[in-house]
PDB file of C-alpha atoms in Angstrom:
ATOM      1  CA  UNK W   1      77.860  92.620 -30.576  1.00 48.00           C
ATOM      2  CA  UNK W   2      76.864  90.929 -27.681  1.00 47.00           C
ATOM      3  CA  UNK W   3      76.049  91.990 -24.137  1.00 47.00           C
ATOM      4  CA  UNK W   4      78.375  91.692 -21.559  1.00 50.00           C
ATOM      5  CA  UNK W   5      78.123  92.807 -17.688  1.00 50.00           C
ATOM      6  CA  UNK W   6      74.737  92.948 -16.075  1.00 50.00           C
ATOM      7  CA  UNK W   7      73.307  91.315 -19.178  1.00 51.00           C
ATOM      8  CA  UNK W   8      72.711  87.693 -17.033  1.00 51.00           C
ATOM      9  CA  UNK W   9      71.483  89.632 -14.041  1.00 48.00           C
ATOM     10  CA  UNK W  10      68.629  90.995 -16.270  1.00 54.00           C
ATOM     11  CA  UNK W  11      68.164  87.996 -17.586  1.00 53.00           C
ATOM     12  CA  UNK W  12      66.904  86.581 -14.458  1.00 51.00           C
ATOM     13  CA  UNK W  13      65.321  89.828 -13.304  1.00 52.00           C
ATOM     14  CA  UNK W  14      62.947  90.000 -16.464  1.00 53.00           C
ATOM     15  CA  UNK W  15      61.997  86.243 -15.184  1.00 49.00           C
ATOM     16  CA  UNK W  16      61.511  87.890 -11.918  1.00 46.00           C
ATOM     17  CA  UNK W  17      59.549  90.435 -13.132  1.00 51.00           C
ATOM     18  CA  UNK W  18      57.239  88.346 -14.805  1.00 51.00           C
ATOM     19  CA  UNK W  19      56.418  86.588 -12.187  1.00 50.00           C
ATOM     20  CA  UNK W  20      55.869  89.561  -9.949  1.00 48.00           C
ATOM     21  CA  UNK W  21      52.977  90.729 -11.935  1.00 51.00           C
ATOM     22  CA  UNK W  22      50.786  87.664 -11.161  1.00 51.00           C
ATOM     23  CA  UNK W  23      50.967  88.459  -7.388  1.00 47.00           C
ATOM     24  CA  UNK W  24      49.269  90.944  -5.249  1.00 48.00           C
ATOM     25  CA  UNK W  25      51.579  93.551  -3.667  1.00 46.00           C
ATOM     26  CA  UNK W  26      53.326  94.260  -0.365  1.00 42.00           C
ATOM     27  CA  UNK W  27      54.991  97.612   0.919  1.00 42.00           C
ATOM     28  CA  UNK W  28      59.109  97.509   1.018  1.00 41.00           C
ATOM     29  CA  UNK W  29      61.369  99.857   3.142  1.00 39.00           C
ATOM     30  CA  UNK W  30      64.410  99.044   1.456  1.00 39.00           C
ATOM     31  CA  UNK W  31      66.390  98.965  -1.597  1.00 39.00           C
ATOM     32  CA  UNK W  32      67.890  95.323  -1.228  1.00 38.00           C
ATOM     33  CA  UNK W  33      66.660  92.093  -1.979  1.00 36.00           C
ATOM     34  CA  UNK W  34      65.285  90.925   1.020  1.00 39.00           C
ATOM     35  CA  UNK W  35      63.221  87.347   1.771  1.00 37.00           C
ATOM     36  CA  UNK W  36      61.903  86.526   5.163  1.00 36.00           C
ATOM     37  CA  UNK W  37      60.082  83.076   5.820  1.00 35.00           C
ATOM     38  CA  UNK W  38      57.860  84.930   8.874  1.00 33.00           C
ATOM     39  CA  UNK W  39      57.212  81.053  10.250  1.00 37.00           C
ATOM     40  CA  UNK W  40      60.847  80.194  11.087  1.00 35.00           C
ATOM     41  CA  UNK W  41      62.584  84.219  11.220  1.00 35.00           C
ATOM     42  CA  UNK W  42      65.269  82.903   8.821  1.00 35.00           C
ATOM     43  CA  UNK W  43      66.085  85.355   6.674  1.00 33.00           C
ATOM     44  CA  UNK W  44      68.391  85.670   3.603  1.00 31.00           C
ATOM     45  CA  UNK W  45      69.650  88.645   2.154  1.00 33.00           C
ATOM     46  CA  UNK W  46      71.060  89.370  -1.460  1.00 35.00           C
ATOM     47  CA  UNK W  47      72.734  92.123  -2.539  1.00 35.00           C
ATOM     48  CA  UNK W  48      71.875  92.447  -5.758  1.00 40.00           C
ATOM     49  CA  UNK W  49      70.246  96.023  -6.664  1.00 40.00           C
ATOM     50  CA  UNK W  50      68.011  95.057  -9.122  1.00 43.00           C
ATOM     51  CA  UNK W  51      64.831  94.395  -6.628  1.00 46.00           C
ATOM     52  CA  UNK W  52      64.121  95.735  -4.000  1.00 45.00           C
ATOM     53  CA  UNK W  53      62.292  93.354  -1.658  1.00 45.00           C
ATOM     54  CA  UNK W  54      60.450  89.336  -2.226  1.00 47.00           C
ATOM     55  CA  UNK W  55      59.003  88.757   1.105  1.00 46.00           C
ATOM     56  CA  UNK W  56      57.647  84.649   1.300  1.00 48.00           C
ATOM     57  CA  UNK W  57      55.309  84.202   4.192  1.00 48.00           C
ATOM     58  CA  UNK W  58      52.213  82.050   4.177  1.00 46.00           C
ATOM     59  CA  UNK W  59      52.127  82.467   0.219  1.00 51.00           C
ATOM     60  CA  UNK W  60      54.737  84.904  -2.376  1.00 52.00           C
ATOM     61  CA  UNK W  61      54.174  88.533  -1.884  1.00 58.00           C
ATOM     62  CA  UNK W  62      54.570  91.067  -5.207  1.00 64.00           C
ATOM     63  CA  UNK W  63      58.408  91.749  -5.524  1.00 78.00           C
ATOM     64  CA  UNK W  64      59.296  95.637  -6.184  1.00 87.00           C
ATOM     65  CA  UNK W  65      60.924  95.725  -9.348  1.00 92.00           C
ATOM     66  CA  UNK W  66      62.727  98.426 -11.423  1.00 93.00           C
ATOM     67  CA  UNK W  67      59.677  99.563 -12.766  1.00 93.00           C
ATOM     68  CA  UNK W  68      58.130 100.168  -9.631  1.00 94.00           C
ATOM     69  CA  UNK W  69      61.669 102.206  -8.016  1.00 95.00           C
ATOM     70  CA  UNK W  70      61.745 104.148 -11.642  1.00 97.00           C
ATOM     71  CA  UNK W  71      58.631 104.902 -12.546  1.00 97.00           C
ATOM     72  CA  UNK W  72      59.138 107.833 -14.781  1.00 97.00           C
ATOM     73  CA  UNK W  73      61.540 105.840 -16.596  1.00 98.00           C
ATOM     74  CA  UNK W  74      59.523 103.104 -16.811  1.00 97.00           C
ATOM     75  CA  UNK W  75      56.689 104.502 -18.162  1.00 97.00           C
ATOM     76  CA  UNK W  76      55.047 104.319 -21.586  1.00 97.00           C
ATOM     77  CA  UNK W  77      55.231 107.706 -23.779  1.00 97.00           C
ATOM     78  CA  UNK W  78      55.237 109.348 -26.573  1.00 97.00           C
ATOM     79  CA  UNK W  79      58.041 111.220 -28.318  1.00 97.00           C
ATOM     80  CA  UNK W  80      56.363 113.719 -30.767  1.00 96.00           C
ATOM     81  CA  UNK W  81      58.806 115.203 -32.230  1.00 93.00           C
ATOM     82  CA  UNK W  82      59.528 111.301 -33.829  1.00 95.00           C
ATOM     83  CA  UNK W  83      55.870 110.389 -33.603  1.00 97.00           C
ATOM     84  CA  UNK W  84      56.693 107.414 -31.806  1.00 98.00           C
ATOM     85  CA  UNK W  85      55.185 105.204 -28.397  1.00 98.00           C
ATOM     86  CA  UNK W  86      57.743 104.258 -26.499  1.00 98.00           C
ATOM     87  CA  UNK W  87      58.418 102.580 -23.382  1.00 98.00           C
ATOM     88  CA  UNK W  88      61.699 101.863 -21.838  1.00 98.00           C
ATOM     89  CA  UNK W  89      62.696  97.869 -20.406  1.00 97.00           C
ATOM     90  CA  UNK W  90      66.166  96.351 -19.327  1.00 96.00           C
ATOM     91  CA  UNK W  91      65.094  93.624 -22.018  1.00 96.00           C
ATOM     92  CA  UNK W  92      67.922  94.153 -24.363  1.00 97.00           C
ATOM     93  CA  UNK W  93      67.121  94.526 -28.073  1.00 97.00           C
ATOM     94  CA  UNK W  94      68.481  92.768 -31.029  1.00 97.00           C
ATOM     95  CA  UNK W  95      71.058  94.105 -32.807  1.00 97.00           C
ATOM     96  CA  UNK W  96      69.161  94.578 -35.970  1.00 97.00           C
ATOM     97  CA  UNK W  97      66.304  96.680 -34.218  1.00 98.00           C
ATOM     98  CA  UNK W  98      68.677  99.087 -32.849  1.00 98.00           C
ATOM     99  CA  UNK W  99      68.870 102.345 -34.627  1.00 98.00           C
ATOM    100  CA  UNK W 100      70.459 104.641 -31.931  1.00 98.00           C
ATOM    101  CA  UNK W 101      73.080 104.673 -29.406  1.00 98.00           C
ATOM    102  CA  UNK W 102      73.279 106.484 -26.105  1.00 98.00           C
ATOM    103  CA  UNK W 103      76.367 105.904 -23.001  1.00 98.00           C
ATOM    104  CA  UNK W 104      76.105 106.596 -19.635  1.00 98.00           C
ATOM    105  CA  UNK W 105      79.908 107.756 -19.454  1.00 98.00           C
ATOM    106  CA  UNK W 106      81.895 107.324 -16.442  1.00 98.00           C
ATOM    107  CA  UNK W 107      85.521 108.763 -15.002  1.00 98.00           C
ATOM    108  CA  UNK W 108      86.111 107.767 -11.763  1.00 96.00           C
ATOM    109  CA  UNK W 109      82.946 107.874 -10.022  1.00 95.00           C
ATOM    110  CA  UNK W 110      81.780 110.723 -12.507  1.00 98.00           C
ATOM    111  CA  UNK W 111      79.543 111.215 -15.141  1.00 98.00           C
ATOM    112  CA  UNK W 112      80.195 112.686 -18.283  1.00 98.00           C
ATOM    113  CA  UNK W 113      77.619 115.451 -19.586  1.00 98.00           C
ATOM    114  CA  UNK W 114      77.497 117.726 -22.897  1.00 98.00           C
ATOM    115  CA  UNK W 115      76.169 120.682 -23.015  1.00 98.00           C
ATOM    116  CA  UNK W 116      74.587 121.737 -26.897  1.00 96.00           C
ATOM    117  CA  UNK W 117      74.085 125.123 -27.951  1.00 94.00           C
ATOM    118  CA  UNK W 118      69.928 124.861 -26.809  1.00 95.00           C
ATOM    119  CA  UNK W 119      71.824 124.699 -22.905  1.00 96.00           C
ATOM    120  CA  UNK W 120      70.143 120.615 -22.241  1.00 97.00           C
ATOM    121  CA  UNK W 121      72.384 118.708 -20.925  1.00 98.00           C
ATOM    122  CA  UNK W 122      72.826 115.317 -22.733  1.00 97.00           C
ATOM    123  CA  UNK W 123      74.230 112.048 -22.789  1.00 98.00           C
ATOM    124  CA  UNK W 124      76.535 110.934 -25.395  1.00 97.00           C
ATOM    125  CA  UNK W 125      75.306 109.041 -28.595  1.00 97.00           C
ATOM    126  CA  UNK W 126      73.694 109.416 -31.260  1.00 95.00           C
ATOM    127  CA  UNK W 127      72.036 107.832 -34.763  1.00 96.00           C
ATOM    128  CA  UNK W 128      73.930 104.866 -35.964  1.00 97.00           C
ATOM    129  CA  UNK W 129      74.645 105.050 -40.071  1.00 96.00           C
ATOM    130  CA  UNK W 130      74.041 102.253 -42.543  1.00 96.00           C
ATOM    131  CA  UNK W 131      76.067  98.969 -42.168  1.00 96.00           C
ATOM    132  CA  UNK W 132      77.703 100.520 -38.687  1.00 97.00           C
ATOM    133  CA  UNK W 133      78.258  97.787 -35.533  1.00 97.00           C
ATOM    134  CA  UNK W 134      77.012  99.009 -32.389  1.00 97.00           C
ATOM    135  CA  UNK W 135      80.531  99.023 -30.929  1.00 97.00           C
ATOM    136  CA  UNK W 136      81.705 101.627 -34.160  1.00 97.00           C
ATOM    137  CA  UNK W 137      78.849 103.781 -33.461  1.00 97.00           C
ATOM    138  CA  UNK W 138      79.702 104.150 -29.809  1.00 97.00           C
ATOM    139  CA  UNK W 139      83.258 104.948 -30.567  1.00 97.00           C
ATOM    140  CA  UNK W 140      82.525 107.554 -33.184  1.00 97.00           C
ATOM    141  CA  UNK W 141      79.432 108.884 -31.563  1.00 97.00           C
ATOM    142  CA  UNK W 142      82.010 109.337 -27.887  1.00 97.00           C
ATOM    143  CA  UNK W 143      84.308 111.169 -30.207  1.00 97.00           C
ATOM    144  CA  UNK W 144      81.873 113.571 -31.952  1.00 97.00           C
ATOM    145  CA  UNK W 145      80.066 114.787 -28.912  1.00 96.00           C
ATOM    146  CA  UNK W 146      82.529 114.586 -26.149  1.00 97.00           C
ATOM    147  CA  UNK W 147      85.685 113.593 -27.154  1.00 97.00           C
ATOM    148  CA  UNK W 148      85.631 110.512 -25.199  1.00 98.00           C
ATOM    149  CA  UNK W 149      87.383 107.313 -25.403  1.00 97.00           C
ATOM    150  CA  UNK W 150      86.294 103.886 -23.722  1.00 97.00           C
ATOM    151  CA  UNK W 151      88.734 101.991 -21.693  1.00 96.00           C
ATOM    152  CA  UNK W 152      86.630  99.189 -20.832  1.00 91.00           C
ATOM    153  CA  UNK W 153      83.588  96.942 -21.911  1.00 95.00           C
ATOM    154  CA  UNK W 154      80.807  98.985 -23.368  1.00 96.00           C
ATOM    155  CA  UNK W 155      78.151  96.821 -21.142  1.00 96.00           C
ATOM    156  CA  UNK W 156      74.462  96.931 -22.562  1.00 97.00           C
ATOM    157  CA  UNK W 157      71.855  98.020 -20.021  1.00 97.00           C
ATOM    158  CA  UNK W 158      68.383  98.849 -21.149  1.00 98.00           C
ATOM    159  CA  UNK W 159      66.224 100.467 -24.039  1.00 98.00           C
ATOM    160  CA  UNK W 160      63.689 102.463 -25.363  1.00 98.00           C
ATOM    161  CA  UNK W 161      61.601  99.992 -27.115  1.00 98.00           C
ATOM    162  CA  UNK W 162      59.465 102.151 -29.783  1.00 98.00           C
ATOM    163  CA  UNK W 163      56.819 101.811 -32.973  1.00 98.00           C
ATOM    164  CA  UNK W 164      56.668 104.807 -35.117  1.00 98.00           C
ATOM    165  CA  UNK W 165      53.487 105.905 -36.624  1.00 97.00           C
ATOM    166  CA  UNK W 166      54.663 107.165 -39.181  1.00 97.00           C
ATOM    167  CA  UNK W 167      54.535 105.291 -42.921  1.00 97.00           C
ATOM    168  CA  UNK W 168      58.130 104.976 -43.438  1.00 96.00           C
ATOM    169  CA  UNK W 169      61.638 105.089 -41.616  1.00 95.00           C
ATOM    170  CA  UNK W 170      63.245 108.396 -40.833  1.00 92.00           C
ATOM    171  CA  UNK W 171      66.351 106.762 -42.937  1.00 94.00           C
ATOM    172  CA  UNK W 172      65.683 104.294 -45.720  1.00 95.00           C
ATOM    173  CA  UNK W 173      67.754 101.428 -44.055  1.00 93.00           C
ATOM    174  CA  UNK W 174      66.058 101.644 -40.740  1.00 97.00           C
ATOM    175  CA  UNK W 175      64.334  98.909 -39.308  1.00 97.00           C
ATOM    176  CA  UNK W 176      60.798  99.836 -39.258  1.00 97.00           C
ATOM    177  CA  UNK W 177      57.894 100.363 -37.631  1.00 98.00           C
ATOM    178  CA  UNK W 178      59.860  98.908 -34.548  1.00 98.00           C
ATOM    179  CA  UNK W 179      63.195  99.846 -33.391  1.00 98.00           C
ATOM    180  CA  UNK W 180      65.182 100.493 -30.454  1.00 98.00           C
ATOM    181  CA  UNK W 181      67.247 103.014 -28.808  1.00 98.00           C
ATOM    182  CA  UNK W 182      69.926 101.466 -27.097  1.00 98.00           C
ATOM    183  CA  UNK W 183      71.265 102.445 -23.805  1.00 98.00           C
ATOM    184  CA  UNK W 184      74.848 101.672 -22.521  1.00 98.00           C
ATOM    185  CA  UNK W 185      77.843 102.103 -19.632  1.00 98.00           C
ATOM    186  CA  UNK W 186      81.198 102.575 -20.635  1.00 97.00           C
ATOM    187  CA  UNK W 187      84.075 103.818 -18.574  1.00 97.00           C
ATOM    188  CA  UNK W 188      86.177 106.174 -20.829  1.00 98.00           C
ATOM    189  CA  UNK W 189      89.178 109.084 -20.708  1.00 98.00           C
ATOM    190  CA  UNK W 190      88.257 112.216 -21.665  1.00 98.00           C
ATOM    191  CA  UNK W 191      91.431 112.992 -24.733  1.00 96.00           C
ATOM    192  CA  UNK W 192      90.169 115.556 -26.797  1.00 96.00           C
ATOM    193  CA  UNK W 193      87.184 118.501 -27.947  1.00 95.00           C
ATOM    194  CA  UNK W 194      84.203 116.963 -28.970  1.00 96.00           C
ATOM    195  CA  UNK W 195      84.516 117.036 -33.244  1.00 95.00           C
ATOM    196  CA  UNK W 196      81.025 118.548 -33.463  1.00 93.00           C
ATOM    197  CA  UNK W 197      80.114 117.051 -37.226  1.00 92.00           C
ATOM    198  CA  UNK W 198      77.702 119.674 -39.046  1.00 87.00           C
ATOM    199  CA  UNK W 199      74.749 117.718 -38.755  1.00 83.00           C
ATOM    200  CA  UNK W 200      74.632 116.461 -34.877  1.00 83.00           C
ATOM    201  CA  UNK W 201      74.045 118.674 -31.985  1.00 83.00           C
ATOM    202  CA  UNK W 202      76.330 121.196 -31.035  1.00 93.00           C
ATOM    203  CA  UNK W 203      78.440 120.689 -27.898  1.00 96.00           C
ATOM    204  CA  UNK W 204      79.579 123.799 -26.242  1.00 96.00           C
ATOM    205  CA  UNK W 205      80.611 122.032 -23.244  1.00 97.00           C
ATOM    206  CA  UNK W 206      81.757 118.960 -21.702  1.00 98.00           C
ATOM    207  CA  UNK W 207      82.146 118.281 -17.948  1.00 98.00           C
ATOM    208  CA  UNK W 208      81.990 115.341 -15.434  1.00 98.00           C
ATOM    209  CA  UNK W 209      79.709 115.820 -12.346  1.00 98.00           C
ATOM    210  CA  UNK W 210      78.808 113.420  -9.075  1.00 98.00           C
ATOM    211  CA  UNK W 211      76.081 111.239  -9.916  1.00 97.00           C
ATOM    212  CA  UNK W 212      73.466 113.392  -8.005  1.00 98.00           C
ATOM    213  CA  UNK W 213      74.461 116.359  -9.758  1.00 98.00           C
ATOM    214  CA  UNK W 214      74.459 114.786 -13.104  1.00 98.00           C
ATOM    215  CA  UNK W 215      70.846 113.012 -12.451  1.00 98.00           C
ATOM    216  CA  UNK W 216      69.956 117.101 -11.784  1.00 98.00           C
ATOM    217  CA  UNK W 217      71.781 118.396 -15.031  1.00 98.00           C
ATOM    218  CA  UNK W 218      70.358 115.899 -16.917  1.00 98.00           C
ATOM    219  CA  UNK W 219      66.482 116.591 -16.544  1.00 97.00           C
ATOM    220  CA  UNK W 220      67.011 119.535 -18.991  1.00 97.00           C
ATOM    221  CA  UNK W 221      66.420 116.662 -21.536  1.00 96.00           C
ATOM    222  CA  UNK W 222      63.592 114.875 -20.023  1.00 95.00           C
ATOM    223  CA  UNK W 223      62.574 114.305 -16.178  1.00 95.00           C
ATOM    224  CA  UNK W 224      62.870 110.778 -17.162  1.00 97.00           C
ATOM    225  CA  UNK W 225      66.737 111.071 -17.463  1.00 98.00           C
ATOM    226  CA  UNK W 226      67.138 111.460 -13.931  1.00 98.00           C
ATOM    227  CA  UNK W 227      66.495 107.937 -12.951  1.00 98.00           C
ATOM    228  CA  UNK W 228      67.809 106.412 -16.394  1.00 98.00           C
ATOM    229  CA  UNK W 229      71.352 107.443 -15.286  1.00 98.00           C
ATOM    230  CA  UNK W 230      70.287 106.657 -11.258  1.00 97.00           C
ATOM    231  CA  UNK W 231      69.916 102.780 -12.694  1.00 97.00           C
ATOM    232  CA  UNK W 232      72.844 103.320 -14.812  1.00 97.00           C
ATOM    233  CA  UNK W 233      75.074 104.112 -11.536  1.00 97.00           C
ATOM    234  CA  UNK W 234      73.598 101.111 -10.035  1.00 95.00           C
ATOM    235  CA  UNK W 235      74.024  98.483 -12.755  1.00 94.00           C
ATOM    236  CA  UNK W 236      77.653  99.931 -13.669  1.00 93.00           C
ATOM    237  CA  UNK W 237      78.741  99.430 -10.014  1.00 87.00           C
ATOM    238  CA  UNK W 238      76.931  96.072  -9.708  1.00 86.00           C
ATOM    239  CA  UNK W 239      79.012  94.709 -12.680  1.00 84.00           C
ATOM    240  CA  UNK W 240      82.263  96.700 -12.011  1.00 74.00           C
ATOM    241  CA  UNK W 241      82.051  95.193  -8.402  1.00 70.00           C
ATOM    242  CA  UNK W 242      84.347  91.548  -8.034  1.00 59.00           C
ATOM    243  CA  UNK W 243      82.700  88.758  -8.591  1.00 48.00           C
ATOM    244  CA  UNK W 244      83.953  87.784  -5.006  1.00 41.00           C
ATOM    245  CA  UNK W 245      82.136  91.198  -3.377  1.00 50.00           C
ATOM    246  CA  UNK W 246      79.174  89.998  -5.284  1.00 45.00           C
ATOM    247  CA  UNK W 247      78.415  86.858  -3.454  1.00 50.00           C
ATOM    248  CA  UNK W 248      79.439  87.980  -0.524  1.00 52.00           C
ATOM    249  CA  UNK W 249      76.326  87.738   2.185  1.00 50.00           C
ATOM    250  CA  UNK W 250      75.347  91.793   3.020  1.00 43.00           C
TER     251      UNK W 250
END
């Protein structure tokens, strides 16, 4: 499956980000691209949420990038209970590294939440099984924990990029030591009770909440979540917006 939405807009914002590192920094006020020439006053501004501020003067000043506005997100870990370093990036993953499966679900302007039976609020998704597409193991995984259905692109947005330590895969036809956990958008109908197979976690309760509520709800499964759905909102808005809105001047 390939990556649809935002997926050219990260393109050029990992080029971005590159090139960010190699320059000193500069304090931003905003959340907007913004680039001033200080010589001449002209400015030029571009909506596009994925910096926050390139300022050009005499030389290029450090641009903010996502890493900077999300730092918990963005910052290298390690999940024990996996024994794995991780560290999340909006560089997408190959198919083949991608072992599990998680979507930011939205109705309306809400986010979808399920509550298990250890009260953490979660999103959606899950382990993907042996020969499974990405797009299968979205549908299924929707189904199982909150009986959720897409109704639109299921747009790639990020990942946690991890190595395990440990000597073999958790499941024989896992890629390892690296693989990825894949993070996605989706907007979806809510049509029936979660299935709730035996062997997943057990959903007692599925509800939609406003964005700030859900970034709230959803630090019961890591602080980090907060600001993984925050860029989630952002992105899914960015590419649900008309290409028209886009490019028009802010």
């Amino acid at each position: 499956m390939t990556s649809t939405g935002p997926a050219r807009v990260l393109d050029r914002l990992a080029v971005v980000e590159h090139a960010a590192r190699q320059l000193p920094p500069v304090k931003c006020s905003h959340g907007r691209i913004q680039l001033r020439h200080f010589t001449s006053r002209a400015e030029f501004r571009n909506p596009r949420p994925e910096i926050a501020d390139i300022v050009v003067g005499d030389r290029y000043r450090r641009a903010v990038t996502l890493a900077d506005r999300y730092p918990l997100l963005h910052a290298p870990t390690h999940w024990a209970w996996g024994d794995l370093d991780v560290r999340f990036s909006t560089t997408l993953p190959s198919d083949e590294l991608v072992t599990n499966i998680h979507v930011v679900c939205f109705v309306g302007e809400e986010i979808v939440l399920c509550r298990d039976d250890r009260d953490v609020w979660l999103v959606p998704g899950g382990t993907r099984e042996r020969g499974e597409s990405v797009d299968a193991c979205v549908r299924r995984e929707l189904r199982e924990e909150a009986g959720a259905r897409p109704v639109g692109p299921i747009r790639w947005f990020g990942a946690h990029h991890a190595t395990s330590n440990r000597s073999a895969p958790h499941r024989e036809w896992q890629p390892h030591p690296h693989k990825a956990w894949l993070w996605c958008t989706a907007d979806v109908v809510l049509d029936s009770a979660p299935t709730n197979p035996e062997d997943a976690e057990q959903v007692l309760e599925v509800r939609t909440f406003p964005a700030a509520e859900a970034m709230r709800r959803a630090r019961t499964d890591g602080d980090h979540m907060s600001e993984l759905i925050a860029l989630a909102v952002e992105l899914h808005r960015s590419a649900a917006r008309p290409t028209a809105d886009r490019n028009r001047p802010a």
